[in-house]
mmCIF file of C-alpha atoms in Angstrom:
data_model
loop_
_atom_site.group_PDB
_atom_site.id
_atom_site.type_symbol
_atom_site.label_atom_id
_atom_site.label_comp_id
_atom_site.label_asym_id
_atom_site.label_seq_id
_atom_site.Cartn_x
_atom_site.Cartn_y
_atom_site.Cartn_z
ATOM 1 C CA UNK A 1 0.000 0.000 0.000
ATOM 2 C CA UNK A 2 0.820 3.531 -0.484
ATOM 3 C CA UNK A 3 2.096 5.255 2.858
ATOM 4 C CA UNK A 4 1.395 8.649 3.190
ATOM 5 C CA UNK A 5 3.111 10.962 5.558
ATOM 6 C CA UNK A 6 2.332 14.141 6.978
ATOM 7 C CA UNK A 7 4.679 16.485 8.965
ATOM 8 C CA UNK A 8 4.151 18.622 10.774
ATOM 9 C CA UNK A 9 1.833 16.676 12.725
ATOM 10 C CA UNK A 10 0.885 19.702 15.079
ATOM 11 C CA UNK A 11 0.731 23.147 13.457
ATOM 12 C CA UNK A 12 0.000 26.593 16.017
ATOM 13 C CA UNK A 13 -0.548 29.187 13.886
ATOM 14 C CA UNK A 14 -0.953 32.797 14.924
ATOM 15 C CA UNK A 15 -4.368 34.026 13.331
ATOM 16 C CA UNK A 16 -3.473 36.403 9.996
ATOM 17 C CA UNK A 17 -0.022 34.215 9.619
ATOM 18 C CA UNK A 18 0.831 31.690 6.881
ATOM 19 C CA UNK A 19 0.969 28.424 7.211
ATOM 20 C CA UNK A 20 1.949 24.933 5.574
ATOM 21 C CA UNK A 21 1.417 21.585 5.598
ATOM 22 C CA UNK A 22 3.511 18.737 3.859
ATOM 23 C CA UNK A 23 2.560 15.564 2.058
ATOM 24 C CA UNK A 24 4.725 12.653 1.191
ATOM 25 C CA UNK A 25 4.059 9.642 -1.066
ATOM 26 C CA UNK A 26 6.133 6.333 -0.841
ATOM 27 C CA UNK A 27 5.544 6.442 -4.366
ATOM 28 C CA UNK A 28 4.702 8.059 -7.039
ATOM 29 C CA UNK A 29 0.982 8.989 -7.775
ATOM 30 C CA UNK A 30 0.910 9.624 -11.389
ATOM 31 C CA UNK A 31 -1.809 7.528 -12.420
ATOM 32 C CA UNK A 32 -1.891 5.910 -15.599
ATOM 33 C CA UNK A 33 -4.165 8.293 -17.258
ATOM 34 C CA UNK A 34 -1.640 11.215 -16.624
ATOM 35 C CA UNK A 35 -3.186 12.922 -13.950
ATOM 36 C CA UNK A 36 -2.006 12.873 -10.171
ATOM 37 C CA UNK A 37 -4.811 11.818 -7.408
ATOM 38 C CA UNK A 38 -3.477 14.115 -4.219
ATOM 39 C CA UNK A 39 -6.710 15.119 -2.684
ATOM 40 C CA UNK A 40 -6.562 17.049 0.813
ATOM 41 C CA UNK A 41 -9.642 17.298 3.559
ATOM 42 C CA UNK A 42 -10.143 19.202 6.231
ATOM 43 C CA UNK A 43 -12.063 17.875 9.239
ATOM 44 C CA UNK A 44 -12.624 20.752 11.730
ATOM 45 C CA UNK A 45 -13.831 19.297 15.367
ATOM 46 C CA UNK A 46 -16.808 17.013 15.977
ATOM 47 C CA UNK A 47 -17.534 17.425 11.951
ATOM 48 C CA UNK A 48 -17.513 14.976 9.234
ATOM 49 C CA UNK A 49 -14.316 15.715 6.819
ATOM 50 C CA UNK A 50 -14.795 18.017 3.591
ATOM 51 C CA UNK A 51 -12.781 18.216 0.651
ATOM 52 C CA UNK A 52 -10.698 21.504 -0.267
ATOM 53 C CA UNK A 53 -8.170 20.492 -3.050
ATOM 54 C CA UNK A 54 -7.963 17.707 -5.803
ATOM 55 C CA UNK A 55 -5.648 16.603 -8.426
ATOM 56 C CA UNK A 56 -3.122 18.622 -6.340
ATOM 57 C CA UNK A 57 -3.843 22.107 -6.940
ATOM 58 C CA UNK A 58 -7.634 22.439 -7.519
ATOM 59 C CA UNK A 59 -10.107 24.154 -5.075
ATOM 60 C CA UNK A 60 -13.777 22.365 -4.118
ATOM 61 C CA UNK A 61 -15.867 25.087 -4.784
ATOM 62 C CA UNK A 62 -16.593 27.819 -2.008
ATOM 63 C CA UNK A 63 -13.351 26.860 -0.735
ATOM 64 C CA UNK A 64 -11.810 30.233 0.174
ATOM 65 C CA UNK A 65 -8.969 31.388 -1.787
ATOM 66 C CA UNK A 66 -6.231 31.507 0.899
ATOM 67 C CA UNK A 67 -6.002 27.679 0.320
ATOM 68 C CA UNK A 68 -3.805 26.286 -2.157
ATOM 69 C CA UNK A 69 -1.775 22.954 -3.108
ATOM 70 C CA UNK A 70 1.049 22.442 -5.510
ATOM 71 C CA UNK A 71 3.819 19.534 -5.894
ATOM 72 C CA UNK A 72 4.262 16.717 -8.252
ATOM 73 C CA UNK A 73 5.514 13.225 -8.080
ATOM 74 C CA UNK A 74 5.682 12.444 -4.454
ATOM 75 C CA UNK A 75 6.102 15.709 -2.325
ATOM 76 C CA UNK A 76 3.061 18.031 -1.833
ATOM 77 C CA UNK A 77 1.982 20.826 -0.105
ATOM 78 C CA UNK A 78 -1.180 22.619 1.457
ATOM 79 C CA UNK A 79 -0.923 26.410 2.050
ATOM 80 C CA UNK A 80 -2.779 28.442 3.978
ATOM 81 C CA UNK A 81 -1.738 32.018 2.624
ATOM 82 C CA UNK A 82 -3.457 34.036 6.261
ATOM 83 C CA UNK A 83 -5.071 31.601 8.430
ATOM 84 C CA UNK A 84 -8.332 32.534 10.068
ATOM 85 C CA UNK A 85 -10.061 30.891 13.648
ATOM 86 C CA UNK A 86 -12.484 28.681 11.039
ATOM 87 C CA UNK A 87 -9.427 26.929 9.624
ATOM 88 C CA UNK A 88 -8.368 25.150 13.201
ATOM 89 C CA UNK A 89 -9.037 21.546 12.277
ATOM 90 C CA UNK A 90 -6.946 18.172 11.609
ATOM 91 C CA UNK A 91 -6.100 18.715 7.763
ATOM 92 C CA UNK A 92 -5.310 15.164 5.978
ATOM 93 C CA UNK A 93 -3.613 14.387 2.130
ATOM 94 C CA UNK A 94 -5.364 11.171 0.531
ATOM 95 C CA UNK A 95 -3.917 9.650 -2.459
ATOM 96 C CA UNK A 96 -6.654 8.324 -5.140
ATOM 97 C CA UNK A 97 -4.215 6.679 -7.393
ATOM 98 C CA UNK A 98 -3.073 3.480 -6.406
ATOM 99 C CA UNK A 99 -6.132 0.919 -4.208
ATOM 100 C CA UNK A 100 -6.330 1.248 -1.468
ATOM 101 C CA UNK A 101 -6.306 4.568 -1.204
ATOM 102 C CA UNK A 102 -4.826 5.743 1.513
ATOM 103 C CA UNK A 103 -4.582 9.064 4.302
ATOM 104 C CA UNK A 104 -1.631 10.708 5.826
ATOM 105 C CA UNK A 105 -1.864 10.480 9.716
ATOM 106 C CA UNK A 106 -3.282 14.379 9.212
ATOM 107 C CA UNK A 107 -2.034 17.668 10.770
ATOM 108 C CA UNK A 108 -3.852 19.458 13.179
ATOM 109 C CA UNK A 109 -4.003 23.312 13.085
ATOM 110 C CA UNK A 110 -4.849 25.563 15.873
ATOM 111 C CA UNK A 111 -4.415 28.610 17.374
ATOM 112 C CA UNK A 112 -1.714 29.774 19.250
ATOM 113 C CA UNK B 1 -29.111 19.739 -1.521
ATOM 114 C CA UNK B 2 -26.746 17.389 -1.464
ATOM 115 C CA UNK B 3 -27.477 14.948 1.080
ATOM 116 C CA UNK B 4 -26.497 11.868 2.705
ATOM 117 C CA UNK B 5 -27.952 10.262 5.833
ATOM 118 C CA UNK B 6 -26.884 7.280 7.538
ATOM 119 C CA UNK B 7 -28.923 4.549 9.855
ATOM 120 C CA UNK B 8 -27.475 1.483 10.705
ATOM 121 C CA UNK B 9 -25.055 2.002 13.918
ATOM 122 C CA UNK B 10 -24.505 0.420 17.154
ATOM 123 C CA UNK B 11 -22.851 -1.890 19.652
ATOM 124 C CA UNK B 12 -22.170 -5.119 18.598
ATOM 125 C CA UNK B 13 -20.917 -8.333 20.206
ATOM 126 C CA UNK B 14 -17.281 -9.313 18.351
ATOM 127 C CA UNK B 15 -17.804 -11.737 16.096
ATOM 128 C CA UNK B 16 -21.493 -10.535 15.599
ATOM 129 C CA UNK B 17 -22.779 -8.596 12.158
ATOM 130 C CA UNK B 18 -24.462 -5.020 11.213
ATOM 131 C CA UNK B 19 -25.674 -3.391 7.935
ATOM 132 C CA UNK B 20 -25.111 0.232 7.437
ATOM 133 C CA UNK B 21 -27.535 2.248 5.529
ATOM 134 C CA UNK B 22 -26.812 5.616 3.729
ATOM 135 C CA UNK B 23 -29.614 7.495 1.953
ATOM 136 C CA UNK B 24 -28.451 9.889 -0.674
ATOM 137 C CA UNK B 25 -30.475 12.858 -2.212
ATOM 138 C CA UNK B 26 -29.768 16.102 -3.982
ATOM 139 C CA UNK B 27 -27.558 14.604 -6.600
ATOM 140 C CA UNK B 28 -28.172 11.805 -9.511
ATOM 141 C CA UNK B 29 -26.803 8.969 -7.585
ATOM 142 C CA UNK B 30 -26.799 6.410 -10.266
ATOM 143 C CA UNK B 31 -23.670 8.492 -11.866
ATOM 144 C CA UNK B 32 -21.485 8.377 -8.929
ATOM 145 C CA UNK B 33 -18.750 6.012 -7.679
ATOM 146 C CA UNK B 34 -20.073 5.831 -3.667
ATOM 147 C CA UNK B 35 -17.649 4.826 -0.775
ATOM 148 C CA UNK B 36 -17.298 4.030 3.114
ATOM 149 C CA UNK B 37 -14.903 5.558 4.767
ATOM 150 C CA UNK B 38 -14.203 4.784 8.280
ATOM 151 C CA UNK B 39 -12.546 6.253 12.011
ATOM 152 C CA UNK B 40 -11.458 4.894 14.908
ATOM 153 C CA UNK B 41 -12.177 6.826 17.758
ATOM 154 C CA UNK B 42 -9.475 9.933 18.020
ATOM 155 C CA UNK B 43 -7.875 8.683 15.014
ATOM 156 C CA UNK B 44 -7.060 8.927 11.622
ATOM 157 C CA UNK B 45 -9.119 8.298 8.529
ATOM 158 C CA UNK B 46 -8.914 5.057 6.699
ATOM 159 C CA UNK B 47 -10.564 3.668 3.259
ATOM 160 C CA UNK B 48 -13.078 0.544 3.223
ATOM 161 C CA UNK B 49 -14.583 0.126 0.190
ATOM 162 C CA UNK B 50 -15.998 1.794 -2.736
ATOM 163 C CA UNK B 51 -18.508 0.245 -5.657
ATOM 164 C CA UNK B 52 -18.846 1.955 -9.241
ATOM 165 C CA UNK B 53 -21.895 3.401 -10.616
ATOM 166 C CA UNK B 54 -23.719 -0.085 -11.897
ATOM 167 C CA UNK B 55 -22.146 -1.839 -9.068
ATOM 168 C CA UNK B 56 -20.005 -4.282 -11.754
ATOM 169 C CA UNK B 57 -16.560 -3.080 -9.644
ATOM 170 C CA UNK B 58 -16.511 -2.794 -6.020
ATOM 171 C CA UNK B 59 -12.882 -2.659 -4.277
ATOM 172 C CA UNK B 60 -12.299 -3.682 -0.589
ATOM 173 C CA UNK B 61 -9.288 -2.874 1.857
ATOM 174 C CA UNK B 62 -7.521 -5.522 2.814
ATOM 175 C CA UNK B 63 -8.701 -5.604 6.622
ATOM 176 C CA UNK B 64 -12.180 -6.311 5.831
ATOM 177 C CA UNK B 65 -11.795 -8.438 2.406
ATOM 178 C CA UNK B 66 -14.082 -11.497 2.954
ATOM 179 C CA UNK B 67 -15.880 -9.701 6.056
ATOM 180 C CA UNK B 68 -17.365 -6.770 4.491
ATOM 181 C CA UNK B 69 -19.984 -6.213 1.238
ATOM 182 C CA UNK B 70 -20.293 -2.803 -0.414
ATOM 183 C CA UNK B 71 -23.734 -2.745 -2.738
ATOM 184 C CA UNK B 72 -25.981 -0.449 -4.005
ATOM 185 C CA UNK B 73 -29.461 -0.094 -5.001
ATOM 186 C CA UNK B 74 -29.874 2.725 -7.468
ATOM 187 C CA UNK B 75 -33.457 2.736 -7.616
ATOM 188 C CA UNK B 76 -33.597 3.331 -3.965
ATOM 189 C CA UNK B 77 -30.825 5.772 -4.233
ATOM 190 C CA UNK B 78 -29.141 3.662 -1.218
ATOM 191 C CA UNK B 79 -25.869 2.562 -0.639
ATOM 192 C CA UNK B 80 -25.024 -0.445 1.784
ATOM 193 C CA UNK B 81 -22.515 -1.948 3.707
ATOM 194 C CA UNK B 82 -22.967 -5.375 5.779
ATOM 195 C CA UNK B 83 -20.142 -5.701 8.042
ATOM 196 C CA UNK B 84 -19.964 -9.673 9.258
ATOM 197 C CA UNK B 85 -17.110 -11.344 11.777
ATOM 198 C CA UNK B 86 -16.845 -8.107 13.407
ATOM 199 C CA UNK B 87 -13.752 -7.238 15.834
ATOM 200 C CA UNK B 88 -13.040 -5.090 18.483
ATOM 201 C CA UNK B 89 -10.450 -3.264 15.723
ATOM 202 C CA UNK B 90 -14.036 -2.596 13.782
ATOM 203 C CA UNK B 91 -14.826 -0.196 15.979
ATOM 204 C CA UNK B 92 -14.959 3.525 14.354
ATOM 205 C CA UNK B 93 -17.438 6.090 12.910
ATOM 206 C CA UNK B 94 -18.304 5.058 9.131
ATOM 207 C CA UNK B 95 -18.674 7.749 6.639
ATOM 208 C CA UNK B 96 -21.264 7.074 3.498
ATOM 209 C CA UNK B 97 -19.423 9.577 0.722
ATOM 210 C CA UNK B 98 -20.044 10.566 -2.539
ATOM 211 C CA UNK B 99 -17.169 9.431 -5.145
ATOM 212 C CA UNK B 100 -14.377 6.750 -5.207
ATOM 213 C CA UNK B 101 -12.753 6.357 -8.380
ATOM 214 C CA UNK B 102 -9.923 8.858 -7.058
ATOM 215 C CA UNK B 103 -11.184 10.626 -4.469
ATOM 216 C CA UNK B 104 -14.973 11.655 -2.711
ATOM 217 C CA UNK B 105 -16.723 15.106 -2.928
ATOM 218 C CA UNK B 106 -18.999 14.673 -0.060
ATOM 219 C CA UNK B 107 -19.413 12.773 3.032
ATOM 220 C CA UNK B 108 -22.220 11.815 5.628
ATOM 221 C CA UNK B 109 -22.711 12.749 9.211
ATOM 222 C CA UNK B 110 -21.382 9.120 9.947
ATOM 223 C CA UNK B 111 -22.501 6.393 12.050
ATOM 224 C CA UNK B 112 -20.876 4.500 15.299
ATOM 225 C CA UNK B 113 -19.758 1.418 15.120
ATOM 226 C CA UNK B 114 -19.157 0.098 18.489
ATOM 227 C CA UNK B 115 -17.262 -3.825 18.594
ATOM 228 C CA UNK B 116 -17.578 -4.788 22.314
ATOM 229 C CA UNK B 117 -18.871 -7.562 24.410
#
């Protein structure tokens, strides 16, 4: 199986400050069909998880524009360009390429 | 609206079985790949199945494989999963969500499972 990892694994952020999260494949996830399955979901507390980026670097809709994801290959990243008190949360990459598809441990964001 | 709503949860006795039921609306649900997703308490999220559109592919995690059945019943707009053999390691809130060929676009409120004698 694919192993995803995460670091950090505990993010304080000061509210208005940037922040980032890293994703690591143990392989690649270029599928076959050329694109690249790196999804990332944000599960804030006592809620079910929702869905902010796919294919690396595309925003669900109404998710805010201070979000963003880039990388390639194996090595991702989730930014959060001024974080705000709605963003504290455990934040996890998913990989949608190879079965079974699999989480990173996630990150969890608060305040500081 | 999208929605999907769950019934099905509870304590079980290891060993013992349970069928999950998740009722979708808002969205043609015949086009969608639908999944279960599941987690432990105070942990991390972990894949358990997921069944195409018609219900021809379905694709299991290895943990479950030969314990667990993913269906469908597209007239009912329903999606399904009997758990059987259940173990203590069961134990965890599973998501209904929209999606599964490479990733979901919506999930359910989710629904205890609870493994204990």
């Amino acid at each position: 199986d694919v192993v995803m990892t995460q670091s950090p694994l505990s993010l304080p952020v000061t509210l208005g400050q940037p922040a980032s999260i890293s994703c690591r494949s143990s392989q690649s996830l270029v599928h076959s069909d050329g694109n690249t399955y790196l999804n990332w979901f944000q599960q804030r507390p006592g809620q079910s998880p929702r869905r902010l980026i796919y294919k690396v670097s595309i925003r669900d809709s109404g998710v805010p524009d201070r979000f963003g994801g880039s990388g390639s290959g194996t090595d991702f990243t989730l930014k959060i360009s001024r974080v705000e008190a709605e963003d504290v949360g455990v934040y996890y990459c998913m990989q949608g390429t190879h079965w079974p598809f699999t989480f990173g441990p996630g990150t969890k964001v608060d305040i500081k | 609206e999208v929605q999907l709503v769950e019934s099905g949860g509870g304590l079980v006795q290891p060993g013992g079985s349970l069928r999950l039921s998740c009722a979708a609306s808002g969205f043609t649900f015949s086009t969608y790949w639908m999944s279960w997703v599941r987690q432990a308490p105070g942990k991390g999220l972990e894949w358990v199945a997921n069944i195409k559109q018609d219900g021809t592919e379905k694709y299991y995690v290895d943990s479950v494989k030969g314990r667990f059945t993913i269906s469908r019943d597209n007239a009912k707009n329903s999606l399904y999963l009997q758990l059987n053999s259940l173990r203590a390691e069961d134990t965890a809130v599973y998501y209904c969500a929209r999606g599964g060929y490479s990733s979901v676009t919506f999930w359910s409120q989710g629904a205890l499972v609870t493994v204990s004698s």
